[in-house]
Short mmCIF file of C-alpha atoms in Angstrom, two decimals:
data_model
loop_
_atom_site.label_atom_id
_atom_site.label_comp_id
_atom_site.label_asym_id
_atom_site.label_seq_id
_atom_site.Cartn_x
_atom_site.Cartn_y
_atom_site.Cartn_z
CA UNK A 244 -0.05 -0.08 0.10
CA UNK A 245 1.01 3.67 -0.76
CA UNK A 246 1.22 4.79 3.37
CA UNK A 247 3.55 1.53 3.54
CA UNK A 248 5.39 2.99 1.23
CA UNK A 249 6.06 6.56 2.50
CA UNK A 250 6.40 5.00 5.87
CA UNK A 251 9.51 3.23 4.03
CA UNK A 252 10.99 6.38 2.63
CA UNK A 253 10.88 8.07 6.40
CA UNK A 254 13.11 6.39 7.45
CA UNK A 255 15.84 7.79 5.07
CA UNK A 256 15.08 11.12 6.58
CA UNK A 257 17.63 12.51 7.98
CA UNK A 258 15.33 12.62 11.49
CA UNK A 259 15.16 9.34 11.58
CA UNK A 260 17.21 7.04 9.53
CA UNK A 261 19.63 5.31 12.31
CA UNK A 262 23.92 4.89 11.82
CA UNK A 263 25.02 1.46 12.26
CA UNK A 264 28.73 0.94 14.98
CA UNK A 265 30.57 -0.77 14.22
CA UNK A 266 29.95 -3.31 16.27
CA UNK A 267 26.83 -3.64 14.91
CA UNK A 268 28.53 -4.14 11.49
CA UNK A 269 30.26 -7.77 12.30
CA UNK A 270 26.80 -8.81 12.94
CA UNK A 271 25.19 -7.91 9.78
CA UNK A 272 25.42 -11.31 7.47
CA UNK A 273 25.82 -10.74 3.64
CA UNK A 274 23.18 -13.12 2.80
CA UNK A 275 20.28 -11.16 1.70
CA UNK A 276 16.50 -12.23 3.49
CA UNK A 277 13.97 -13.78 1.34
CA UNK A 278 10.61 -14.56 2.18
CA UNK A 279 9.81 -18.35 3.06
CA UNK A 280 10.64 -20.88 -0.17
CA UNK A 281 12.22 -17.49 -1.81
CA UNK A 282 15.84 -18.17 -3.53
CA UNK A 283 16.34 -15.74 -6.26
CA UNK A 284 15.20 -12.42 -7.58
CA UNK A 285 11.70 -11.41 -8.53
CA UNK A 286 12.01 -10.14 -12.51
CA UNK A 287 8.45 -8.46 -14.03
CA UNK A 288 7.41 -10.66 -17.86
CA UNK A 289 6.45 -7.95 -19.85
CA UNK A 290 3.52 -9.82 -21.30
CA UNK A 291 2.08 -11.46 -18.40
CA UNK A 292 3.95 -10.23 -15.45
CA UNK A 293 4.58 -14.10 -13.99
CA UNK A 294 7.55 -14.17 -11.68
CA UNK A 295 10.69 -15.49 -12.96
CA UNK A 296 13.29 -17.16 -10.80
CA UNK A 297 16.93 -15.93 -12.17
CA UNK A 298 19.16 -18.06 -9.82
CA UNK A 299 21.64 -14.82 -8.09
CA UNK A 300 24.18 -14.69 -5.03
CA UNK A 301 24.17 -11.05 -3.83
CA UNK A 302 27.51 -11.62 -2.72
CA UNK A 303 29.40 -13.08 -5.83
CA UNK A 304 27.04 -11.42 -7.55
CA UNK A 305 27.47 -7.81 -6.08
CA UNK A 306 31.10 -8.14 -6.26
CA UNK A 307 31.16 -8.13 -9.12
CA UNK A 308 28.90 -5.78 -10.55
CA UNK A 309 30.81 -3.16 -8.07
CA UNK A 310 34.36 -4.39 -9.10
CA UNK A 311 34.20 -4.13 -12.70
CA UNK A 312 30.44 -2.81 -14.20
CA UNK A 313 29.19 -0.12 -12.47
CA UNK A 314 30.76 3.32 -13.19
CA UNK A 315 32.10 5.16 -9.98
CA UNK A 316 34.17 7.64 -12.34
CA UNK A 317 31.11 8.71 -13.85
CA UNK A 318 29.33 9.13 -10.81
CA UNK A 319 31.80 10.67 -9.48
CA UNK A 320 32.47 13.07 -11.71
CA UNK A 321 29.00 14.29 -11.51
CA UNK A 322 28.76 14.85 -8.05
CA UNK A 323 31.99 16.65 -7.81
CA UNK A 324 30.64 19.59 -10.23
CA UNK A 325 34.26 20.57 -11.12
CA UNK A 326 36.17 20.30 -8.18
CA UNK A 327 37.42 17.39 -8.95
CA UNK A 328 39.10 19.53 -11.72
CA UNK A 329 42.90 21.14 -10.93
CA UNK A 330 41.44 24.58 -11.67
CA UNK A 331 42.13 27.24 -9.09
CA UNK A 332 38.98 27.78 -7.52
CA UNK A 333 37.68 23.73 -7.06
CA UNK A 334 36.75 22.84 -3.46
CA UNK A 335 38.57 20.11 -3.19
CA UNK A 336 37.15 19.11 -0.29
CA UNK A 337 34.07 19.76 -1.22
CA UNK A 338 33.38 15.74 -2.10
CA UNK A 339 33.50 14.67 0.84
CA UNK A 340 30.92 16.85 2.52
CA UNK A 341 28.63 14.56 0.19
CA UNK A 342 26.54 11.97 1.99
CA UNK A 343 26.42 8.29 0.77
CA UNK A 344 24.08 5.82 2.94
CA UNK A 345 24.36 2.36 2.15
CA UNK A 346 21.56 -0.73 2.60
CA UNK A 347 23.32 -3.78 3.17
CA UNK A 348 21.74 -6.47 3.38
CA UNK A 349 19.13 -6.96 6.28
CA UNK A 350 17.87 -3.65 5.38
CA UNK A 351 21.16 -2.38 7.77
CA UNK A 352 21.22 1.28 6.85
CA UNK A 353 24.69 2.55 6.77
CA UNK A 354 25.22 6.86 7.03
CA UNK A 355 27.31 9.15 6.62
CA UNK A 356 29.70 8.48 4.31
CA UNK A 357 31.99 9.98 1.64
CA UNK A 358 34.70 9.28 -0.63
CA UNK A 359 37.25 12.35 -1.88
CA UNK A 360 36.81 10.11 -5.27
CA UNK A 361 35.23 7.18 -7.44
CA UNK A 362 38.39 4.95 -5.78
CA UNK A 363 37.68 5.39 -2.33
CA UNK A 364 33.76 4.63 -3.02
CA UNK A 365 34.78 1.62 -5.01
CA UNK A 366 36.69 0.45 -2.00
CA UNK A 367 34.34 0.64 0.24
CA UNK A 368 31.38 -0.37 -2.65
CA UNK A 369 33.73 -3.59 -2.55
CA UNK A 370 34.12 -4.41 1.05
CA UNK A 371 30.26 -3.33 2.42
CA UNK A 372 28.37 -4.88 -1.06
CA UNK A 373 25.80 -3.03 -0.15
CA UNK A 374 21.86 -3.66 -1.95
CA UNK A 375 21.16 0.05 -2.59
CA UNK A 376 23.21 3.39 -2.51
CA UNK A 377 21.33 6.54 -1.80
CA UNK A 378 22.74 9.89 -2.15
CA UNK A 379 21.94 12.98 0.28
CA UNK A 380 23.17 16.85 0.44
CA UNK A 381 25.94 18.52 0.93
CA UNK A 382 26.66 19.72 4.14
CA UNK A 383 29.08 22.45 5.31
CA UNK A 384 31.71 19.87 7.21
CA UNK A 385 31.96 15.78 6.20
CA UNK A 386 29.55 14.65 7.58
CA UNK A 387 31.26 12.01 9.60
CA UNK A 388 32.51 14.28 11.71
CA UNK A 389 29.32 15.60 12.10
CA UNK A 390 28.93 14.85 16.36
CA UNK A 391 31.84 17.44 16.78
CA UNK A 392 29.47 20.25 15.23
CA UNK A 393 25.72 19.31 17.49
CA UNK A 394 25.80 22.20 18.87
CA UNK A 395 21.98 23.96 19.63
CA UNK A 396 20.49 27.42 17.92
CA UNK A 397 22.38 29.78 18.46
CA UNK A 398 25.47 27.69 18.66
CA UNK A 399 28.69 28.00 15.69
CA UNK A 400 29.45 25.03 15.43
CA UNK A 401 26.12 23.61 13.65
CA UNK A 402 25.85 20.53 11.30
CA UNK A 403 23.17 21.39 8.77
CA UNK A 404 22.75 20.95 4.72
CA UNK A 405 24.17 23.47 2.25
CA UNK A 406 23.76 22.20 -1.54
CA UNK A 407 21.39 19.17 -2.23
CA UNK A 408 19.95 18.19 -6.45
CA UNK A 409 16.17 18.81 -6.32
CA UNK A 410 14.76 15.74 -6.75
CA UNK A 411 11.58 14.39 -8.22
CA UNK A 412 9.71 10.43 -7.52
CA UNK A 413 7.47 9.46 -10.16
CA UNK A 414 5.63 5.72 -8.70
CA UNK A 415 3.50 3.42 -10.97
CA UNK A 416 1.84 2.04 -7.30
CA UNK A 417 0.36 5.85 -7.15
CA UNK A 418 -1.24 5.29 -10.76
CA UNK A 419 -2.93 2.26 -9.06
CA UNK A 420 -6.55 3.12 -9.38
CA UNK A 421 -6.34 4.48 -12.88
CA UNK A 422 -4.75 1.42 -14.19
CA UNK A 423 -6.30 -2.53 -15.23
CA UNK A 424 -3.74 -4.25 -16.12
CA UNK A 425 -1.67 -4.35 -13.60
CA UNK A 426 -0.69 -3.15 -9.60
CA UNK A 427 1.32 -2.71 -6.78
CA UNK A 428 5.12 -3.19 -7.80
CA UNK A 429 3.30 -4.59 -11.61
CA UNK A 430 3.64 -3.60 -14.52
CA UNK A 431 3.82 -3.83 -18.08
CA UNK A 432 3.09 -2.22 -21.70
CA UNK A 433 0.24 -1.33 -20.99
CA UNK A 434 0.80 1.49 -18.77
CA UNK A 435 4.46 2.22 -18.07
CA UNK A 436 2.83 4.46 -21.28
CA UNK A 437 1.62 6.75 -18.10
CA UNK A 438 5.39 7.15 -16.80
CA UNK A 439 7.04 7.97 -20.67
CA UNK A 440 4.26 10.85 -20.26
CA UNK A 441 5.09 12.20 -16.77
CA UNK A 442 8.94 12.51 -18.22
CA UNK A 443 7.43 14.45 -20.98
CA UNK A 444 5.37 16.93 -18.22
CA UNK A 445 7.62 17.68 -16.16
CA UNK A 446 10.66 18.33 -18.43
CA UNK A 447 9.22 20.26 -20.51
CA UNK A 448 7.32 22.76 -17.32
CA UNK A 449 11.08 22.17 -15.37
CA UNK A 450 12.78 23.42 -18.18
CA UNK A 451 10.27 26.08 -19.31
CA UNK A 452 8.86 26.99 -16.47
CA UNK A 453 11.73 27.27 -14.24
CA UNK A 454 14.85 27.53 -16.56
CA UNK A 455 16.70 24.71 -15.67
CA UNK A 456 18.98 22.50 -18.05
CA UNK A 457 20.58 20.19 -16.32
CA UNK A 458 18.47 17.71 -15.75
CA UNK A 459 19.20 13.66 -15.29
CA UNK A 460 16.44 10.94 -15.57
CA UNK A 461 17.12 7.43 -14.04
CA UNK A 462 14.73 4.66 -13.88
CA UNK A 463 13.92 2.78 -10.17
CA UNK A 464 14.48 -0.07 -10.99
CA UNK A 465 11.20 -1.62 -10.87
CA UNK A 466 8.06 0.39 -11.10
CA UNK A 467 8.70 4.41 -11.04
CA UNK A 468 11.54 6.97 -11.98
CA UNK A 469 13.97 9.86 -10.56
CA UNK A 470 14.80 12.96 -11.88
CA UNK A 471 17.18 15.28 -10.65
CA UNK A 472 17.91 18.24 -11.61
CA UNK A 473 21.46 19.70 -10.73
CA UNK A 474 21.80 23.01 -12.42
CA UNK A 475 22.99 25.01 -9.44
CA UNK A 476 20.25 27.64 -9.15
CA UNK A 477 18.81 24.34 -8.32
CA UNK A 478 21.19 22.54 -5.90
CA UNK A 479 20.81 26.13 -3.02
CA UNK A 480 17.23 26.07 -3.28
CA UNK A 481 15.42 26.54 0.42
CA UNK A 482 12.91 23.58 2.03
CA UNK A 483 10.76 26.57 1.44
CA UNK A 484 11.16 27.43 -2.36
CA UNK A 485 11.55 22.74 -2.86
CA UNK A 486 7.93 22.52 -2.05
CA UNK A 487 6.57 25.49 -3.79
CA UNK A 488 8.34 23.56 -7.01
CA UNK A 489 6.31 20.45 -6.37
CA UNK A 490 2.89 21.55 -5.32
CA UNK A 491 3.83 23.25 -8.56
CA UNK A 492 3.88 20.02 -10.18
CA UNK A 493 0.59 18.50 -8.19
CA UNK A 494 -2.37 18.47 -10.10
CA UNK A 495 -3.65 15.74 -8.97
CA UNK A 496 -5.86 15.63 -5.16
CA UNK A 497 -6.84 12.29 -4.27
CA UNK A 498 -10.76 11.63 -3.81
CA UNK A 499 -13.75 13.32 -2.08
CA UNK A 500 -14.65 11.80 0.69
CA UNK A 501 -17.09 9.67 -0.64
CA UNK A 502 -13.72 8.06 -2.31
CA UNK A 503 -15.04 7.71 -6.06
CA UNK A 504 -14.99 11.44 -6.71
CA UNK A 505 -11.35 11.95 -8.16
CA UNK A 506 -10.44 15.86 -7.48
CA UNK A 507 -8.08 17.93 -8.98
CA UNK A 508 -6.64 21.36 -8.69
CA UNK A 509 -7.71 22.97 -12.30
CA UNK A 510 -8.15 26.28 -12.86
CA UNK A 511 -11.10 27.69 -16.18
CA UNK A 512 -9.22 29.19 -18.04
CA UNK A 513 -6.57 26.69 -17.77
CA UNK A 514 -2.67 28.33 -16.21
CA UNK A 515 -0.46 28.43 -19.46
CA UNK A 516 1.81 24.90 -18.06
CA UNK A 517 -1.57 22.80 -18.00
CA UNK A 518 -2.22 24.47 -21.14
CA UNK A 519 1.53 23.20 -22.58
CA UNK A 520 0.77 20.19 -20.71
CA UNK A 521 -2.93 19.49 -21.74
CA UNK A 522 -1.52 19.19 -25.50
CA UNK A 523 0.65 15.84 -23.93
CA UNK A 524 -1.76 14.05 -22.22
CA UNK A 525 -5.04 14.24 -25.63
CA UNK A 526 -2.17 12.99 -27.40
CA UNK A 527 -1.57 10.07 -25.60
CA UNK A 528 -5.97 9.58 -23.72
CA UNK A 529 -6.68 8.78 -26.60
CA UNK A 530 -4.59 6.87 -29.05
CA UNK A 531 -3.29 5.65 -26.31
CA UNK A 532 -4.27 5.51 -22.80
CA UNK A 533 -8.51 4.81 -23.46
CA UNK A 534 -7.53 1.49 -25.42
CA UNK A 535 -4.88 0.16 -23.49
CA UNK A 536 -6.52 -0.02 -19.86
CA UNK A 537 -10.60 -0.19 -21.16
CA UNK A 538 -10.99 1.75 -18.77
CA UNK A 539 -14.71 2.58 -19.50
CA UNK A 540 -15.62 -1.32 -20.63
CA UNK A 541 -15.22 -1.98 -16.21
CA UNK A 542 -17.87 -0.59 -14.06
CA UNK A 543 -15.38 -0.26 -11.34
CA UNK A 544 -12.67 1.95 -13.44
CA UNK A 545 -15.78 3.61 -15.84
CA UNK A 546 -18.21 4.76 -11.99
CA UNK A 547 -15.41 6.90 -10.84
CA UNK A 548 -15.62 8.84 -14.56
CA UNK A 549 -18.86 9.32 -15.05
CA UNK A 550 -18.89 10.56 -11.00
CA UNK A 551 -16.56 13.35 -12.14
CA UNK A 552 -19.47 14.58 -14.04
CA UNK A 553 -20.69 17.57 -12.05
CA UNK A 554 -24.45 18.01 -13.65
CA UNK A 555 -26.94 15.27 -12.65
CA UNK A 556 -29.14 15.19 -15.75
CA UNK A 557 -25.92 15.09 -18.14
CA UNK A 558 -23.88 12.13 -15.87
CA UNK A 559 -27.54 10.36 -16.30
CA UNK A 560 -27.62 10.87 -20.19
CA UNK A 561 -24.31 9.76 -20.36
CA UNK A 562 -24.53 6.74 -18.41
CA UNK A 563 -27.60 6.09 -20.35
CA UNK A 564 -25.30 6.77 -23.49
CA UNK A 565 -22.93 4.22 -22.63
CA UNK A 566 -25.91 1.17 -21.84
CA UNK A 567 -26.59 1.44 -25.68
CA UNK A 568 -22.77 1.38 -27.26
CA UNK A 569 -21.10 -1.32 -27.45
CA UNK A 570 -18.88 -2.48 -23.80
CA UNK A 571 -15.72 -2.94 -25.52
CA UNK A 572 -14.82 0.10 -26.88
CA UNK A 573 -13.62 3.25 -24.95
CA UNK A 574 -12.64 5.32 -27.13
CA UNK A 575 -16.51 5.27 -28.55
CA UNK A 576 -17.96 5.67 -25.08
CA UNK A 577 -15.24 8.62 -24.42
CA UNK A 578 -16.18 10.85 -27.67
CA UNK A 579 -20.72 9.94 -26.26
CA UNK A 580 -18.36 11.36 -22.52
CA UNK A 581 -17.29 14.38 -24.18
CA UNK A 582 -19.89 14.99 -27.02
CA UNK A 583 -22.45 15.39 -24.18
CA UNK A 584 -21.11 17.56 -21.75
CA UNK A 585 -20.01 19.78 -24.96
CA UNK A 586 -23.95 20.48 -25.76
CA UNK A 587 -24.77 21.51 -22.33
CA UNK A 588 -21.67 23.22 -22.04
CA UNK A 589 -23.35 25.29 -24.36
CA UNK A 590 -27.11 25.39 -23.70
CA UNK A 591 -26.45 26.94 -20.07
CA UNK A 592 -26.93 29.96 -19.44
CA UNK A 593 -24.25 30.72 -16.91
CA UNK A 594 -23.63 29.97 -13.59
CA UNK A 595 -21.70 26.91 -11.21
CA UNK A 596 -23.37 24.30 -13.96
CA UNK A 597 -21.93 26.82 -16.69
CA UNK A 598 -18.33 26.74 -14.57
CA UNK A 599 -18.12 23.39 -13.57
CA UNK A 600 -19.42 21.81 -17.18
CA UNK A 601 -16.19 23.84 -18.57
CA UNK A 602 -13.77 21.78 -16.93
CA UNK A 603 -15.90 18.30 -16.70
CA UNK A 604 -13.77 17.22 -19.92
CA UNK A 605 -10.14 18.08 -18.66
CA UNK A 606 -10.94 17.30 -15.42
CA UNK A 607 -11.24 13.96 -16.57
CA UNK A 608 -7.84 13.64 -17.89
CA UNK A 609 -5.94 15.66 -16.00
CA UNK A 610 -6.86 13.02 -12.85
CA UNK A 611 -6.18 10.18 -14.92
CA UNK A 612 -2.52 10.68 -16.60
CA UNK A 613 -1.03 14.21 -15.06
CA UNK A 614 1.61 12.87 -13.72
CA UNK A 615 1.57 12.22 -9.57
CA UNK A 616 4.30 13.00 -7.91
CA UNK A 617 5.60 11.84 -4.20
CA UNK A 618 5.54 15.38 -3.24
CA UNK A 619 7.58 14.58 0.04
CA UNK A 620 10.34 13.32 -1.63
CA UNK A 621 11.45 16.58 -3.41
CA UNK A 622 10.50 19.30 0.29
CA UNK A 623 13.77 18.62 2.09
CA UNK A 624 17.15 18.84 0.69
CA UNK A 625 18.39 16.06 3.41
CA UNK A 626 16.66 13.66 1.54
CA UNK A 627 17.93 10.19 0.31
CA UNK A 628 17.41 9.27 -3.19
CA UNK A 629 18.49 6.10 -4.72
CA UNK A 630 21.61 6.37 -6.38
CA UNK A 631 21.47 6.26 -10.50
CA UNK A 632 23.74 2.72 -11.36
CA UNK A 633 22.05 0.53 -8.39
CA UNK A 634 20.85 -3.06 -8.21
CA UNK A 635 17.45 -3.00 -7.66
CA UNK A 636 17.44 -6.06 -5.20
CA UNK A 637 13.91 -7.62 -6.12
CA UNK A 638 14.13 -7.66 -10.12
CA UNK A 639 17.68 -7.38 -10.30
CA UNK A 640 17.49 -4.78 -12.78
CA UNK A 641 20.51 -1.25 -12.96
CA UNK A 642 19.21 2.03 -12.44
CA UNK A 643 20.32 3.03 -16.21
CA UNK A 644 20.18 6.81 -17.37
CA UNK A 645 16.34 7.69 -19.11
CA UNK A 646 16.75 9.99 -22.67
CA UNK A 647 13.57 12.06 -21.77
CA UNK A 648 13.14 12.75 -25.05
CA UNK A 649 13.17 8.85 -26.19
CA UNK A 650 9.26 7.17 -26.52
CA UNK A 651 10.10 3.52 -26.93
CA UNK A 652 11.74 3.36 -23.21
CA UNK A 653 10.51 -0.10 -22.15
CA UNK A 654 11.62 -1.28 -18.45
CA UNK A 655 11.17 -4.70 -18.89
CA UNK A 656 15.09 -4.52 -20.93
CA UNK A 657 17.04 -2.41 -18.94
CA UNK A 658 19.99 -5.24 -18.66
CA UNK A 659 20.22 -6.47 -14.69
CA UNK A 660 23.68 -6.99 -12.99
CA UNK A 661 23.28 -10.85 -14.45
CA UNK A 662 22.80 -10.24 -17.87
CA UNK A 663 26.13 -7.46 -17.71
CA UNK A 664 28.13 -10.04 -15.86
CA UNK A 665 27.07 -12.76 -18.94
CA UNK A 666 28.25 -10.04 -21.35
CA UNK A 667 31.93 -9.20 -19.19
CA UNK A 668 32.35 -12.62 -19.18
CA UNK A 669 31.30 -13.52 -23.34
CA UNK A 670 34.08 -10.46 -23.82
CA UNK A 671 36.57 -12.16 -21.96
CA UNK A 672 36.31 -15.23 -23.65
CA UNK A 673 36.50 -13.79 -27.06
CA UNK A 674 40.24 -11.30 -26.11
CA UNK A 675 38.20 -8.13 -25.51
CA UNK A 676 38.78 -6.05 -22.96
CA UNK A 677 37.04 -6.75 -19.41
CA UNK A 678 35.03 -3.87 -18.53
CA UNK A 679 31.41 -2.05 -18.88
CA UNK A 680 32.31 -1.45 -22.25
CA UNK A 681 31.46 -4.23 -23.89
CA UNK A 682 27.99 -4.94 -21.70
CA UNK A 683 24.77 -2.65 -22.37
CA UNK A 684 26.20 -0.61 -19.43
CA UNK A 685 28.15 1.23 -22.17
CA UNK A 686 24.40 2.09 -23.64
CA UNK A 687 23.81 3.61 -19.94
CA UNK A 688 27.05 5.50 -19.33
CA UNK A 689 26.48 7.26 -23.45
CA UNK A 690 22.84 8.24 -22.08
CA UNK A 691 24.33 9.82 -19.15
CA UNK A 692 26.70 11.43 -20.85
CA UNK A 693 24.71 12.79 -23.95
CA UNK A 694 21.26 14.02 -22.60
CA UNK A 695 23.13 15.11 -19.26
CA UNK A 696 26.33 14.69 -18.33
CA UNK A 697 28.08 16.73 -21.47
CA UNK A 698 25.94 19.84 -20.89
CA UNK A 699 26.23 20.04 -17.65
CA UNK A 700 30.25 19.29 -17.20
CA UNK A 701 31.03 22.60 -19.53
CA UNK A 702 28.81 24.72 -17.81
CA UNK A 703 30.49 23.38 -14.33
CA UNK A 704 34.10 24.34 -15.89
CA UNK A 705 32.78 27.47 -17.52
CA UNK A 706 31.87 28.45 -14.37
CA UNK A 707 34.93 28.48 -12.18
CA UNK A 708 37.05 30.16 -15.36
CA UNK A 709 33.98 33.33 -14.99
CA UNK A 710 35.29 33.15 -10.65
CA UNK A 711 38.64 32.91 -11.50
CA UNK A 712 38.47 35.63 -13.96
CA UNK A 713 36.56 37.67 -11.14
CA UNK A 714 39.12 37.45 -8.69
CA UNK A 715 42.07 37.90 -10.71
CA UNK A 716 40.24 41.58 -11.45
CA UNK A 717 39.65 42.03 -7.80
CA UNK A 718 43.09 40.84 -7.14
CA UNK A 719 44.42 43.12 -9.99
CA UNK A 720 42.40 46.15 -8.95
CA UNK A 721 43.03 45.58 -5.45
CA UNK A 722 39.27 46.26 -4.36
CA UNK A 723 37.02 44.00 -2.01
CA UNK A 724 35.65 40.35 -3.96
CA UNK A 725 31.85 41.16 -4.47
CA UNK A 726 31.03 37.84 -6.27
#
């Protein structure tokens, strides 16, 4: 259930997640805990979502993955934002203030770790073999020294975050009430387009409405997507500003007290961002969503749609017309609804009925297919989020970067750790280099570079050059620095 998932995420906040003492670490099992009779990872099947079992040994396979396949250098270069360069303005201690959290088998959390470079990170990964890596904020001091900076209000020795990427989390389970094909952790080709729509709408909004440029989209490894907004301005947002940006995209507001009528925050006329987003939703609504989900062929899903028609006479008229229509044609039923609502809207002389009918069709579309964010993930600078290139412990899939312009992303084709190891072994047998470049991981790293890192790397270098130029000018003019 969604509330259980939120409770699990809550453990990852700075306030609630406990650190692991060295003594406790001595007793951590290196074998994953499995349900009775289970001895392998769950893998979602593309067509029928049956669970397949793949032989997997956490210690053996994750050691190989972290040693030879995990692109630690790419990830650490990103998180350094140019501070790993030999540049006069580089902050040599920047990376050692960034928090990493490891989840070890048995749900043991090891927090407040930091690493100066990819070599340190890889060494620790090979030593601890975490089932998951989370990335936290950059603090004002090395997080391992936080206890020396635990002064109260007004103290100069306070341990606090100073920057962190603005992050977003979209999870398919939040769409369970509007997908007929799957539920819970299951996904398939019929419901995944909901994620495609979310990426397109949010990517466009973040770029055009907020002016952000450096967005890293990452498949979560099972049923969702993460977005990392990495512009310097985004990394320095206050918690209040983060909440405001997240709420900007929060249109779906759950159901009313009856649990039947879906509530959405949609104005009339539409806000320009929603008007723009509606173009994407409309393209998907008739061509993909209605025919694939067959939404109006099952009373369980059709009745909430009818309930969103605000005028009783119109609602009854549509219901009667649906009974005369083919039961197995959701598109035709939608055309009936849209036609009857528009006819009633034009006939209305004004007042609350006309105002409500004017919004009705758009509200139904937004309630079903507009992005549904887990807003709590975005609100706080100190919230941990799973790192790109992790291996999901349930599916074995790698959390690969995504191209937001790619309409053909298929989560069922994302490489698993066992597939990558097999590809690497095949390359070795053929006399090729033993590295991720001979596997599907190379495509993931290329997507990371092409869609995200190449542009950000250039900007980081230019920013440092500009800052260095200001320093030199100020020194030459013998005047105080003004940044």
